[in-house]
Coordinates of C-alpha atoms and ligand atoms in Angstrom, one line a residue:
M1 CA 19.1 38.8 12.4
S2 CA 22.1 37.4 14.2
M3 CA 21.9 34.0 16.0
K4 CA 24.2 31.5 17.7
L5 CA 25.0 28.7 15.2
S6 CA 24.2 25.9 17.7
D7 CA 20.7 27.4 18.2
F8 CA 20.2 27.5 14.5
C9 CA 21.1 23.8 14.2
I10 CA 18.6 22.8 16.9
D11 CA 15.9 24.9 15.2
F12 CA 16.6 23.1 12.0
I13 CA 16.4 19.7 13.6
V14 CA 13.1 20.6 15.2
K15 CA 11.7 21.7 11.8
Q16 CA 12.4 18.2 10.5
G17 CA 9.9 16.8 12.9
V18 CA 12.5 15.5 15.4
T19 CA 11.6 15.8 19.1
Y20 CA 14.3 13.6 20.6
I21 CA 18.0 13.9 20.2
F22 CA 20.0 10.9 21.5
E23 CA 23.3 12.0 22.9
F24 CA 26.2 11.6 25.3
I25 CA 27.9 14.8 26.2
G26 CA 31.5 15.9 26.1
G27 CA 33.3 19.2 25.9
A28 CA 33.2 19.4 22.2
I29 CA 29.4 19.1 21.9
T30 CA 28.4 21.2 24.8
H31 CA 27.3 24.3 22.8
L32 CA 25.0 22.2 20.6
L33 CA 23.4 20.4 23.6
D34 CA 23.1 23.6 25.6
S35 CA 21.0 25.0 22.8
T36 CA 18.2 22.5 23.7
Y37 CA 18.2 23.5 27.4
D38 CA 15.2 25.9 27.5
R39 CA 13.2 24.3 24.6
K40 CA 9.9 22.6 25.1
D41 CA 9.8 21.2 21.5
V42 CA 12.8 19.0 21.7
Q43 CA 14.5 17.0 24.4
C44 CA 17.9 15.4 24.9
V45 CA 17.9 11.7 25.7
S46 CA 21.1 11.1 27.6
V47 CA 22.2 7.6 26.9
H48 CA 25.2 6.0 28.7
H49 CA 27.1 4.9 25.6
E50 CA 27.2 6.6 22.2
Q51 CA 26.6 3.3 20.4
A52 CA 23.3 3.0 22.2
G53 CA 22.5 6.6 21.1
A54 CA 23.1 5.7 17.5
F55 CA 20.9 2.6 17.6
A56 CA 18.2 4.5 19.4
A57 CA 18.3 7.2 16.6
E58 CA 18.1 4.5 14.0
A59 CA 14.9 2.9 15.5
Y60 CA 13.5 6.4 16.1
A61 CA 13.8 7.1 12.4
R62 CA 12.3 3.8 11.4
I63 CA 9.3 4.4 13.5
N64 CA 8.7 8.1 12.9
G65 CA 9.5 7.7 9.3
K66 CA 11.3 11.0 9.1
L67 CA 14.7 11.3 10.6
G68 CA 16.7 10.2 13.6
V69 CA 19.4 12.4 15.2
A70 CA 22.2 11.5 17.5
M71 CA 25.1 13.6 18.8
A72 CA 28.4 12.9 20.4
T73 CA 31.6 14.6 21.4
S74 CA 34.8 14.4 19.4
G75 CA 37.3 11.4 19.6
P76 CA 35.9 8.6 21.8
G77 CA 32.3 9.8 21.6
A78 CA 32.3 10.0 17.8
L79 CA 34.1 6.7 17.4
N80 CA 31.6 5.0 19.7
M81 CA 28.9 5.9 17.3
V82 CA 30.5 4.2 14.3
T83 CA 28.8 0.8 14.6
G84 CA 25.4 2.5 14.8
I85 CA 26.2 4.7 11.8
G86 CA 27.2 1.6 9.8
S87 CA 24.0 -0.1 10.8
C88 CA 22.0 2.8 9.3
Y89 CA 24.1 2.6 6.2
F90 CA 23.6 -1.1 5.5
D91 CA 19.9 -0.9 6.4
S92 CA 19.2 2.4 4.6
V93 CA 17.9 4.4 7.6
P94 CA 17.9 8.2 7.4
C95 CA 19.8 9.6 10.4
L96 CA 21.8 12.8 11.0
F97 CA 24.8 12.3 13.2
I98 CA 26.5 15.4 14.6
T99 CA 29.8 15.2 16.3
G100 CA 31.6 18.0 18.1
Q101 CA 35.2 18.7 17.1
V102 CA 38.1 20.6 18.5
N103 CA 38.3 24.3 17.5
T104 CA 39.4 24.8 13.9
Y105 CA 42.6 26.6 15.2
E106 CA 43.5 23.4 17.1
Y107 CA 42.7 21.0 14.3
K108 CA 45.6 19.5 12.3
F109 CA 44.1 19.6 8.8
D110 CA 46.9 18.7 6.4
R111 CA 49.7 18.7 9.0
T112 CA 51.5 15.4 9.4
V113 CA 51.3 15.2 13.2
R114 CA 48.8 12.7 14.6
Q115 CA 46.9 15.1 16.8
I116 CA 47.0 18.7 17.9
G117 CA 43.8 19.2 20.0
F118 CA 42.8 16.9 22.9
Q119 CA 40.5 14.2 21.6
E120 CA 40.9 15.4 18.0
T121 CA 40.0 12.6 15.6
D122 CA 39.3 12.8 11.9
I123 CA 35.8 11.2 12.2
V124 CA 34.8 12.3 8.7
S125 CA 37.5 10.1 7.2
V126 CA 36.6 7.3 9.6
V127 CA 33.0 7.2 8.6
K128 CA 33.3 7.9 4.9
P129 CA 32.6 4.3 3.7
L130 CA 29.6 4.1 6.0
V131 CA 27.7 7.3 5.2
K132 CA 26.0 9.0 2.2
Y133 CA 27.7 12.2 3.2
A134 CA 30.1 13.4 5.8
E135 CA 31.7 16.8 6.1
M136 CA 33.4 19.1 8.7
V137 CA 31.7 22.5 8.9
T138 CA 34.5 25.0 8.8
D139 CA 32.6 28.1 7.6
P140 CA 29.8 29.2 10.0
Q141 CA 27.9 30.9 7.1
K142 CA 27.7 27.5 5.4
I143 CA 25.7 25.8 8.2
R144 CA 22.3 26.1 6.5
Y145 CA 23.7 24.7 3.3
Q146 CA 25.4 21.8 5.1
L147 CA 22.4 20.9 7.2
E148 CA 20.0 21.0 4.2
K149 CA 22.3 19.0 2.0
A150 CA 23.0 16.4 4.7
V151 CA 19.3 15.8 5.5
Y152 CA 18.3 15.9 1.8
L153 CA 20.8 13.2 1.1
A154 CA 19.9 11.1 4.2
R155 CA 16.3 10.9 3.0
S156 CA 16.4 10.9 -0.8
G157 CA 16.9 8.0 -3.1
R158 CA 18.1 5.1 -1.1
P159 CA 18.1 6.6 2.4
G160 CA 21.1 6.4 4.8
P161 CA 23.1 8.1 7.5
V162 CA 25.0 11.4 7.1
L163 CA 27.4 13.1 9.5
L164 CA 28.3 16.7 10.2
D165 CA 31.4 17.3 12.3
I166 CA 31.2 20.8 13.9
P167 CA 34.2 22.3 15.6
M168 CA 33.5 24.1 18.9
N169 CA 34.4 27.6 17.7
I170 CA 31.9 27.1 14.8
Q171 CA 29.2 25.9 17.2
R172 CA 29.5 29.1 19.2
A173 CA 29.8 31.4 16.2
Q174 CA 27.2 34.1 15.5
I175 CA 25.6 33.9 12.1
E176 CA 23.6 36.2 10.0
I177 CA 20.4 34.3 9.2
E178 CA 19.4 36.4 6.1
A179 CA 22.8 35.9 4.6
L180 CA 22.8 32.1 4.9
E181 CA 23.0 30.2 1.6
S182 CA 20.4 27.5 0.9
F183 CA 21.3 24.1 -0.6
Y184 CA 18.0 24.0 -2.4
N185 CA 18.8 27.1 -4.4
S186 CA 22.2 25.8 -5.4
A187 CA 23.4 24.5 -8.7
E188 CA 24.5 21.4 -7.0
Y189 CA 21.0 20.6 -5.9
I190 CA 19.3 21.4 -9.2
Q191 CA 21.8 19.3 -11.2
T192 CA 21.5 16.2 -9.0
Y193 CA 17.8 16.1 -8.2
H194 CA 15.7 13.8 -10.3
K195 CA 12.8 11.7 -9.4
L196 CA 12.6 8.1 -10.7
K197 CA 9.3 7.0 -12.2
P198 CA 9.0 3.7 -14.0
D199 CA 7.8 4.1 -17.5
D200 CA 4.5 2.6 -18.6
C201 CA 5.8 0.1 -21.0
V202 CA 7.9 -1.5 -18.3
I203 CA 4.8 -1.9 -16.2
D204 CA 3.0 -3.5 -19.1
E205 CA 5.8 -6.0 -19.5
V206 CA 5.6 -6.9 -15.7
I207 CA 1.9 -7.4 -16.0
R208 CA 2.3 -9.6 -19.0
L209 CA 4.9 -11.8 -17.2
M210 CA 2.7 -11.9 -14.2
E211 CA -0.4 -13.0 -16.1
K212 CA 1.5 -15.7 -18.0
A213 CA 2.8 -17.3 -14.8
S214 CA 1.1 -20.2 -13.1
R215 CA 3.2 -20.1 -10.0
P216 CA 3.8 -16.4 -9.4
L217 CA 5.3 -15.0 -6.1
I218 CA 6.2 -11.7 -4.6
L219 CA 9.3 -11.3 -2.5
A220 CA 9.2 -8.1 -0.3
G221 CA 12.3 -6.8 1.3
G222 CA 12.9 -4.0 3.8
G223 CA 12.8 -1.4 1.0
V224 CA 9.0 -1.7 0.9
R225 CA 8.8 -0.1 4.4
L226 CA 11.5 2.4 3.7
A227 CA 9.6 3.5 0.6
G228 CA 6.4 3.8 2.7
A229 CA 4.8 1.4 0.2
T230 CA 3.0 -1.2 2.4
Q231 CA -0.5 0.0 1.4
E232 CA 0.4 -0.1 -2.3
L233 CA 1.8 -3.6 -1.9
L234 CA -1.3 -4.9 0.0
S235 CA -3.4 -3.5 -2.7
V236 CA -1.4 -5.2 -5.5
I237 CA -1.8 -8.5 -3.6
E238 CA -5.5 -7.8 -3.1
K239 CA -5.9 -7.3 -6.8
T240 CA -3.7 -10.1 -8.1
K241 CA -4.0 -12.7 -5.3
I242 CA -0.4 -13.4 -5.8
P243 CA 1.2 -15.1 -2.7
M244 CA 4.1 -13.3 -1.0
V245 CA 7.2 -14.2 1.0
T246 CA 9.5 -11.7 2.7
S247 CA 13.1 -11.4 3.7
L248 CA 14.0 -10.8 7.4
M249 CA 13.9 -7.1 6.8
G250 CA 10.6 -7.3 5.0
L251 CA 8.8 -9.4 7.7
D252 CA 6.7 -6.6 9.1
V253 CA 5.1 -5.4 5.8
I254 CA 2.2 -7.9 6.2
P255 CA 0.4 -9.4 9.1
H256 CA 1.2 -13.1 9.6
D257 CA -2.4 -14.2 9.2
H258 CA -2.8 -12.6 5.8
A259 CA -4.1 -15.2 3.3
A260 CA -1.3 -14.4 0.8
F261 CA 1.6 -14.5 3.3
V262 CA 3.9 -17.5 2.9
G263 CA 6.5 -16.7 5.5
M264 CA 10.1 -15.7 5.5
I265 CA 12.7 -17.1 3.2
G266 CA 16.5 -17.3 3.7
A267 CA 19.2 -19.0 5.6
Y268 CA 17.0 -19.4 8.7
G269 CA 13.7 -19.0 6.9
H270 CA 10.8 -21.4 6.9
R271 CA 11.3 -24.5 4.9
Y272 CA 7.8 -24.0 3.3
S273 CA 8.7 -20.5 2.3
N274 CA 12.0 -21.5 0.7
L275 CA 10.3 -24.4 -1.1
T276 CA 7.7 -22.0 -2.4
L277 CA 10.3 -19.6 -3.6
A278 CA 12.4 -22.4 -5.2
N279 CA 9.3 -23.6 -7.2
C280 CA 7.8 -20.3 -8.4
D281 CA 7.8 -19.5 -12.1
F282 CA 7.5 -15.8 -11.7
L283 CA 9.2 -13.7 -9.0
L284 CA 8.6 -10.0 -8.4
I285 CA 11.4 -8.8 -6.0
L286 CA 10.6 -5.5 -4.3
G287 CA 13.2 -3.5 -2.4
S288 CA 15.4 -6.5 -1.4
R289 CA 19.1 -6.6 -2.0
L290 CA 19.1 -10.4 -2.1
D291 CA 22.1 -10.9 0.1
T292 CA 23.3 -14.4 0.7
R293 CA 21.3 -14.6 4.0
Q294 CA 18.3 -14.6 1.7
T295 CA 19.5 -16.5 -1.3
G296 CA 21.9 -19.0 0.2
T297 CA 25.4 -19.3 -1.1
R298 CA 24.2 -20.5 -4.5
P299 CA 22.5 -17.4 -6.0
D300 CA 22.6 -19.1 -9.4
T301 CA 20.1 -21.6 -8.1
F302 CA 17.8 -18.9 -6.6
A303 CA 14.3 -19.1 -8.1
R304 CA 16.0 -20.7 -11.1
A305 CA 12.7 -21.6 -12.9
A306 CA 11.3 -18.2 -12.5
K307 CA 11.1 -15.1 -14.7
K308 CA 12.5 -12.6 -12.3
V309 CA 11.7 -8.9 -12.0
H310 CA 13.7 -6.8 -9.6
V311 CA 12.6 -3.4 -8.5
D312 CA 15.1 -1.3 -6.5
I313 CA 15.9 2.4 -5.8
D314 CA 19.6 1.6 -5.9
V315 CA 20.7 0.8 -9.4
H316 CA 23.8 -0.9 -8.0
E317 CA 21.7 -3.6 -6.4
L318 CA 20.1 -4.6 -9.7
N319 CA 21.7 -7.7 -11.3
A320 CA 24.4 -7.5 -8.6
K321 CA 23.9 -10.9 -6.9
V322 CA 21.1 -12.6 -8.8
A323 CA 20.7 -12.1 -12.6
V324 CA 17.1 -11.1 -13.4
D325 CA 15.0 -10.9 -16.6
L326 CA 13.8 -7.4 -15.9
A327 CA 15.6 -4.9 -13.7
I328 CA 13.6 -1.8 -12.9
H329 CA 15.4 1.1 -11.3
A330 CA 12.6 2.8 -9.5
D331 CA 11.2 3.8 -6.1
V332 CA 9.1 0.8 -5.0
K333 CA 6.2 3.1 -4.0
N334 CA 6.1 4.8 -7.4
F335 CA 6.4 1.4 -9.1
L336 CA 3.6 -0.1 -7.1
H337 CA 1.4 3.0 -7.5
V338 CA 1.7 2.8 -11.3
L339 CA 1.2 -1.0 -11.3
N340 CA -1.9 -0.6 -9.1
N341 CA -3.4 1.8 -11.6
K342 CA -3.0 -0.6 -14.4
L343 CA -4.2 -3.7 -12.6
T344 CA -7.8 -4.9 -12.5
N345 CA -9.2 -7.2 -9.8
S346 CA -8.7 -10.8 -10.6
S347 CA -10.0 -13.8 -8.9
D348 CA -7.7 -16.4 -7.4
A349 CA -9.2 -19.3 -9.3
H350 CA -6.3 -19.6 -11.7
L351 CA -3.9 -19.8 -8.8
S352 CA -5.8 -22.4 -6.8
S353 CA -3.5 -25.3 -7.7
W354 CA -0.4 -23.2 -6.8
Y355 CA -2.1 -22.3 -3.5
Q356 CA -2.7 -26.0 -3.0
V357 CA 1.0 -26.8 -3.4
I358 CA 1.9 -24.0 -1.0
E359 CA -0.6 -25.3 1.6
N360 CA 0.8 -28.7 1.3
Y361 CA 4.3 -27.3 2.0
R362 CA 3.1 -25.4 4.9
E363 CA 1.3 -28.3 6.5
K364 CA 4.1 -30.7 6.0
Y365 CA 6.9 -28.4 7.0
V366 CA 5.7 -26.4 10.0
D367 CA 7.6 -23.3 10.8
H368 CA 10.2 -25.0 12.9
N369 CA 11.5 -28.4 14.0
I370 CA 10.9 -29.0 17.7
S371 CA 14.1 -30.6 19.0
N372 CA 13.9 -34.2 20.1
E373 CA 16.1 -33.4 23.1
L374 CA 14.2 -33.1 26.3
V375 CA 14.0 -29.3 26.6
R376 CA 12.0 -27.4 29.2
I377 CA 11.2 -24.6 26.8
D378 CA 11.1 -24.9 23.1
P379 CA 12.1 -21.3 22.1
N380 CA 10.0 -21.2 18.9
S381 CA 6.9 -22.2 20.8
L382 CA 7.6 -19.5 23.4
M383 CA 7.9 -17.0 20.6
T384 CA 4.5 -18.0 19.1
L385 CA 3.0 -17.8 22.6
L386 CA 4.5 -14.4 23.2
S387 CA 3.2 -13.1 19.9
T388 CA -0.4 -14.2 20.7
C389 CA -0.2 -12.1 23.9
C390 CA 1.2 -9.0 22.2
E391 CA -1.1 -6.2 20.9
E392 CA -1.5 -4.6 17.6
G393 CA 0.9 -1.8 17.3
D394 CA 3.6 -3.3 19.5
I395 CA 7.2 -2.8 18.3
I396 CA 9.3 -5.9 18.4
C397 CA 13.0 -5.2 18.7
L398 CA 15.3 -8.2 17.9
D399 CA 18.9 -8.5 18.8
V400 CA 21.3 -10.9 17.0
G401 CA 21.8 -14.6 17.3
Q402 CA 19.6 -17.6 17.8
N403 CA 17.1 -15.4 19.8
Q404 CA 16.6 -13.3 16.7
M405 CA 16.0 -16.3 14.4
W406 CA 13.5 -17.9 16.7
A407 CA 11.6 -14.7 16.8
A408 CA 11.8 -14.2 13.1
Q409 CA 10.6 -17.7 12.5
S410 CA 7.8 -18.0 15.1
F411 CA 6.7 -14.6 16.3
R412 CA 3.5 -14.1 14.4
L413 CA 3.2 -10.4 13.6
K414 CA -0.2 -8.7 14.0
K415 CA -1.5 -5.6 12.2
Y416 CA 0.4 -2.4 12.8
Q417 CA 3.2 -4.2 14.6
R418 CA 6.8 -3.5 13.6
M419 CA 9.8 -5.7 13.8
L420 CA 13.2 -4.0 14.0
N421 CA 16.4 -5.7 13.2
S422 CA 20.0 -4.8 12.7
G423 CA 20.1 -6.5 9.4
G424 CA 23.3 -5.9 7.4
M425 CA 25.4 -5.0 10.4
G426 CA 24.0 -7.7 12.6
A427 CA 25.1 -5.9 15.7
M428 CA 24.7 -7.5 19.1
G429 CA 23.5 -4.9 21.5
F430 CA 21.0 -3.4 19.0
A431 CA 17.7 -4.4 20.5
L432 CA 17.7 -2.7 23.9
P433 CA 18.6 0.8 22.7
A434 CA 16.5 0.4 19.6
A435 CA 13.5 -0.1 21.9
I436 CA 14.3 3.3 23.5
G437 CA 14.2 5.1 20.2
A438 CA 11.1 3.2 19.1
V439 CA 8.9 4.0 22.1
L440 CA 10.0 7.6 22.1
A441 CA 9.1 7.9 18.4
D442 CA 5.5 6.9 19.0
K443 CA 4.2 7.4 22.5
G444 CA 1.6 5.0 23.5
R445 CA 3.2 2.0 21.8
K446 CA 5.3 -0.5 23.7
A447 CA 8.4 -2.3 22.7
I448 CA 9.1 -6.0 23.1
V449 CA 12.8 -6.7 23.2
I450 CA 14.0 -10.2 22.3
V451 CA 17.6 -10.6 23.1
G452 CA 20.2 -13.3 24.0
D453 CA 22.2 -13.4 27.2
G454 CA 25.3 -12.3 25.2
G455 CA 23.6 -9.4 23.4
M456 CA 21.9 -8.3 26.6
Q457 CA 25.4 -7.5 28.0
V458 CA 26.5 -5.3 25.2
N459 CA 24.4 -2.3 26.0
I460 CA 23.1 -3.4 29.4
Q461 CA 23.9 0.1 30.8
E462 CA 20.8 1.5 29.1
L463 CA 18.6 -0.3 31.7
D464 CA 19.2 2.8 33.8
L465 CA 17.7 5.1 31.2
I466 CA 14.8 2.8 30.7
A467 CA 14.1 2.6 34.4
K468 CA 14.4 6.4 35.0
R469 CA 12.1 7.2 32.2
N470 CA 9.8 4.3 33.1
L471 CA 9.6 3.4 29.4
P472 CA 7.1 0.7 28.3
I473 CA 9.8 -1.8 27.3
K474 CA 9.4 -5.5 28.0
I475 CA 12.7 -7.4 27.8
F476 CA 12.8 -11.1 27.1
V477 CA 16.3 -12.5 27.6
M478 CA 16.4 -15.8 25.8
N479 CA 19.1 -17.1 28.1
N480 CA 20.9 -20.2 26.9
G481 CA 24.0 -19.3 29.0
C482 CA 26.2 -19.2 25.9
L483 CA 26.7 -17.4 22.6
G484 CA 24.4 -19.8 21.0
M485 CA 24.5 -18.9 17.4
V486 CA 28.2 -19.2 17.2
R487 CA 28.2 -22.2 19.4
Q488 CA 25.9 -24.0 17.0
F489 CA 28.3 -23.1 14.2
Q490 CA 31.2 -24.5 16.3
D491 CA 29.3 -27.7 16.9
L492 CA 29.0 -28.1 13.2
Y493 CA 32.4 -27.2 12.0
F494 CA 34.7 -27.3 15.1
N495 CA 34.0 -30.7 16.5
G496 CA 32.3 -29.2 19.4
R497 CA 35.2 -27.1 20.6
Q498 CA 33.3 -24.3 22.1
Q499 CA 36.0 -21.7 22.6
S500 CA 34.7 -18.3 23.8
T501 CA 31.0 -19.2 23.3
V502 CA 31.0 -21.6 26.3
L503 CA 34.6 -21.9 27.4
G504 CA 35.5 -18.5 28.9
Y505 CA 32.0 -17.0 28.4
S506 CA 29.8 -16.0 31.3
C507 CA 26.8 -13.9 32.3
S508 CA 25.4 -12.8 35.6
D509 CA 21.9 -13.2 37.0
F510 CA 19.8 -10.8 34.9
V511 CA 17.0 -10.7 37.4
Q512 CA 19.3 -9.3 40.0
V513 CA 20.8 -6.9 37.6
A514 CA 17.4 -5.6 36.5
R515 CA 16.3 -5.2 40.1
A516 CA 19.5 -3.2 40.9
Y517 CA 18.4 -0.8 38.2
G518 CA 14.9 -0.6 39.7
I519 CA 13.3 -2.8 37.0
S520 CA 11.0 -5.6 38.1
A521 CA 11.9 -9.0 36.8
A522 CA 10.8 -12.6 36.7
V523 CA 12.0 -16.0 35.4
I524 CA 10.4 -18.4 33.0
T525 CA 11.7 -22.0 33.5
F526 CA 8.9 -24.0 31.9
L527 CA 6.8 -23.3 28.9
G528 CA 3.7 -24.1 31.0
D529 CA 4.4 -21.1 33.3
A530 CA 5.1 -18.8 30.5
A531 CA 1.6 -17.5 29.7
G532 CA 0.9 -16.1 33.1
I533 CA 4.3 -14.4 33.4
I534 CA 4.1 -12.9 29.9
D535 CA 0.7 -11.6 30.7
K536 CA 1.9 -9.9 33.9
A537 CA 4.9 -8.4 32.1
L538 CA 2.8 -7.0 29.3
K539 CA 0.3 -5.5 31.8
T540 CA 2.9 -4.0 34.1
E541 CA 3.3 -0.3 33.6
G542 CA 6.8 0.6 32.5
P543 CA 9.6 -1.8 31.9
M544 CA 10.0 -5.4 33.0
L545 CA 12.7 -8.0 32.3
I546 CA 11.9 -11.7 31.9
N547 CA 14.8 -14.1 32.1
V548 CA 13.8 -17.1 29.9
L549 CA 16.0 -20.1 31.0
L550 CA 16.9 -22.4 28.1
N551 CA 19.1 -25.4 27.7
K552 CA 22.7 -24.6 26.6
S553 CA 22.4 -26.9 23.6
T554 CA 19.7 -24.9 21.9
V555 CA 19.7 -24.9 18.1
V556 CA 18.0 -22.9 15.3
N557 CA 16.2 -25.2 12.8
P558 CA 15.9 -25.5 9.9
K559 CA 19.0 -23.9 8.5
L560 CA 20.5 -23.5 5.1
V561 CA 24.1 -24.7 4.9
V562 CA 26.8 -23.8 2.5
N563 CA 26.6 -24.8 -1.1
R564 CA 22.9 -25.9 -1.0
P565 CA 20.1 -24.4 -2.9
I566 CA 17.4 -22.6 -0.9
E567 CA 15.0 -25.6 -0.8
D568 CA 17.5 -28.0 0.6
M569 CA 17.8 -27.0 4.3
S570 CA 19.4 -28.9 7.1
P571 CA 18.2 -31.2 8.6
H572 CA 18.0 -32.4 5.0
L573 CA 15.0 -34.2 3.6
D574 CA 15.6 -37.5 1.8
K575 CA 16.4 -36.9 -1.8
E576 CA 13.3 -38.9 -2.8
E577 CA 11.1 -36.8 -0.6
L578 CA 12.6 -33.6 -1.9
Q579 CA 12.2 -34.8 -5.5
S580 CA 8.6 -35.7 -4.9
I581 CA 7.6 -32.3 -3.7
M582 CA 9.5 -30.2 -6.2
M583 CA 7.8 -28.8 -9.3
I584 CA 11.2 -28.4 -11.0
D585 CA 14.4 -30.3 -11.3
L586 CA 16.7 -30.7 -8.4
V587 CA 20.2 -29.1 -8.5
D588 CA 23.0 -31.6 -8.9
Ligands
TPP601 C1 28.9 -6.8 18.3 C2 28.9 -8.2 17.8 N1 29.9 -9.0 18.2 C3 29.9 -10.3 17.8 C4 29.0 -10.8 17.0 C5 29.0 -12.2 16.5 N2 27.9 -13.0 17.0 C6 26.8 -13.2 16.3 S1 25.6 -14.1 17.1 C7 26.6 -14.2 18.4 C8 26.1 -15.0 19.6 C9 25.0 -14.3 20.3 O1 24.8 -14.8 21.6 P1 23.5 -14.4 22.4 O2 23.3 -13.0 22.5 O3 23.6 -15.1 23.8 O4 22.4 -15.0 21.5 P2 22.0 -16.5 21.2 O5 22.6 -16.8 19.9 O6 22.6 -17.4 22.3 O7 20.5 -16.5 21.2 C10 27.8 -13.6 18.2 C11 28.9 -13.6 19.2 C12 28.0 -9.9 16.6 N3 27.0 -10.2 15.7 N4 27.9 -8.6 17.0
MG602 MG1 22.8 -16.9 24.3

């Protein structure tokens, strides 16, 4: 049977369980997008900037757990996706990016000229350091092989983005279906495929270390979700009663009110969580790459009194930043599955004094410090209030900056809620398009966007798409009228010279902007008014924007500063106080 290649690609994408393709059209991608025109099983979502399409695809993949797909034209379209592609790479999200390219007979290949075809750009070379696989398809009969290989690589091992660049003449080529070569029958596949299973004696050693400890702790990272291992993790906690902290990316693996949950560690983590981590004597690290935002800039002091076990699917992450006692190269889900089978239920009696210590930390060092300055709205308190109003299953999409950290610190996640972040890339402009991908991936759920006034302006154009599709997205702009996170940094290290965060920075009235797009909007000026307005926003059908007016001088507290171990956050405790609450020696 003969078929148009672009039709074959769309068929393939649909078979992966993908029902939305995020795209922005251009001449070089028209054949591929045209192949969706008459289909009922897949729909194009036409964003207004390719970066937003890439972020939406990322969130779509995280929520549907399968794959996200975004498409763009050659040149400017392809390049506009690069930030989103990088975001998927750093946060290990399986996405297939397809870019159109000029006809092969117009492409320069090895010639030394800069460009032959209009908008010709070597996107494959550009994205190489940000993808698991990128290739230009130059032989139409190789399309099945390329698609299968790309999607296999996107999903297997440590997941990540892949890109196929498909020239126009290849897109419109006729292919013979029966003659197409399959990647799965190839020597390449058979030689590289292997499944990682931890061996039994390693598990026995983990259990031995666990049982010997008197202050054990689990640290869950984003890898737990990626591996689909949340149930296995909860079951290990159920059996062992070991308390657990998370990284920013791991926050949504456990509901906030779970008895074993001890908050988020890291540079802007909770003081009580960081203290718990610093004092543990056994640490099981699951799917976390331990970057400096989690460990602080002194990884040598991280959980220094603990026997450390690190489980990760990516062997390069093991012993990379923090030296551990036992490095286990395994899929977290497989590891937890085998561990679960070997564990028997234990009571928490032997951990009661450890739980007592933790409770003491938690009571003394609440999750944030309310600023002494007279502020109309304490942003952390607003986050907690918002979280009490949200429903199980809501998807919380955070942007980047102070707004993100207030939310991570004080938004108390409920069951089945998700919290999406642009972790490694830390890209402002992520939250709004992520919400689009998230709500399309699971109809019936709504998204809560928490974004700063700066980040809101980065992909503000997507308000149009949200309005036209009447998507259930509630946007909370934490508006401090400045680029607060960097301003806080300048206040610390630049003597208050607020270049470009305050001086030269501006934003317009978001309420008027939202209304111009046809989205209803309201303002919160005082915490006392917030409950009613939040309630209205959450009950309104479709989108709504809430402009939360904050003081310009907002800060995120507590915060880990350079060269301090994780337990010693700013504002710093007196040395005597810190000494009195530590179970181990202080660092000099
Ligand atoms: C695309 C991009 N550009 C620049 C930055 C650097 N940056 C990190 S946080 C921040 C300030 C964010 O301001 P806003 O969105 O208003 O949030 P706030 O910190 O005030 O809550 C900036 C400029 C970034 N992370 N991403
Ligand atoms: Mg701001």
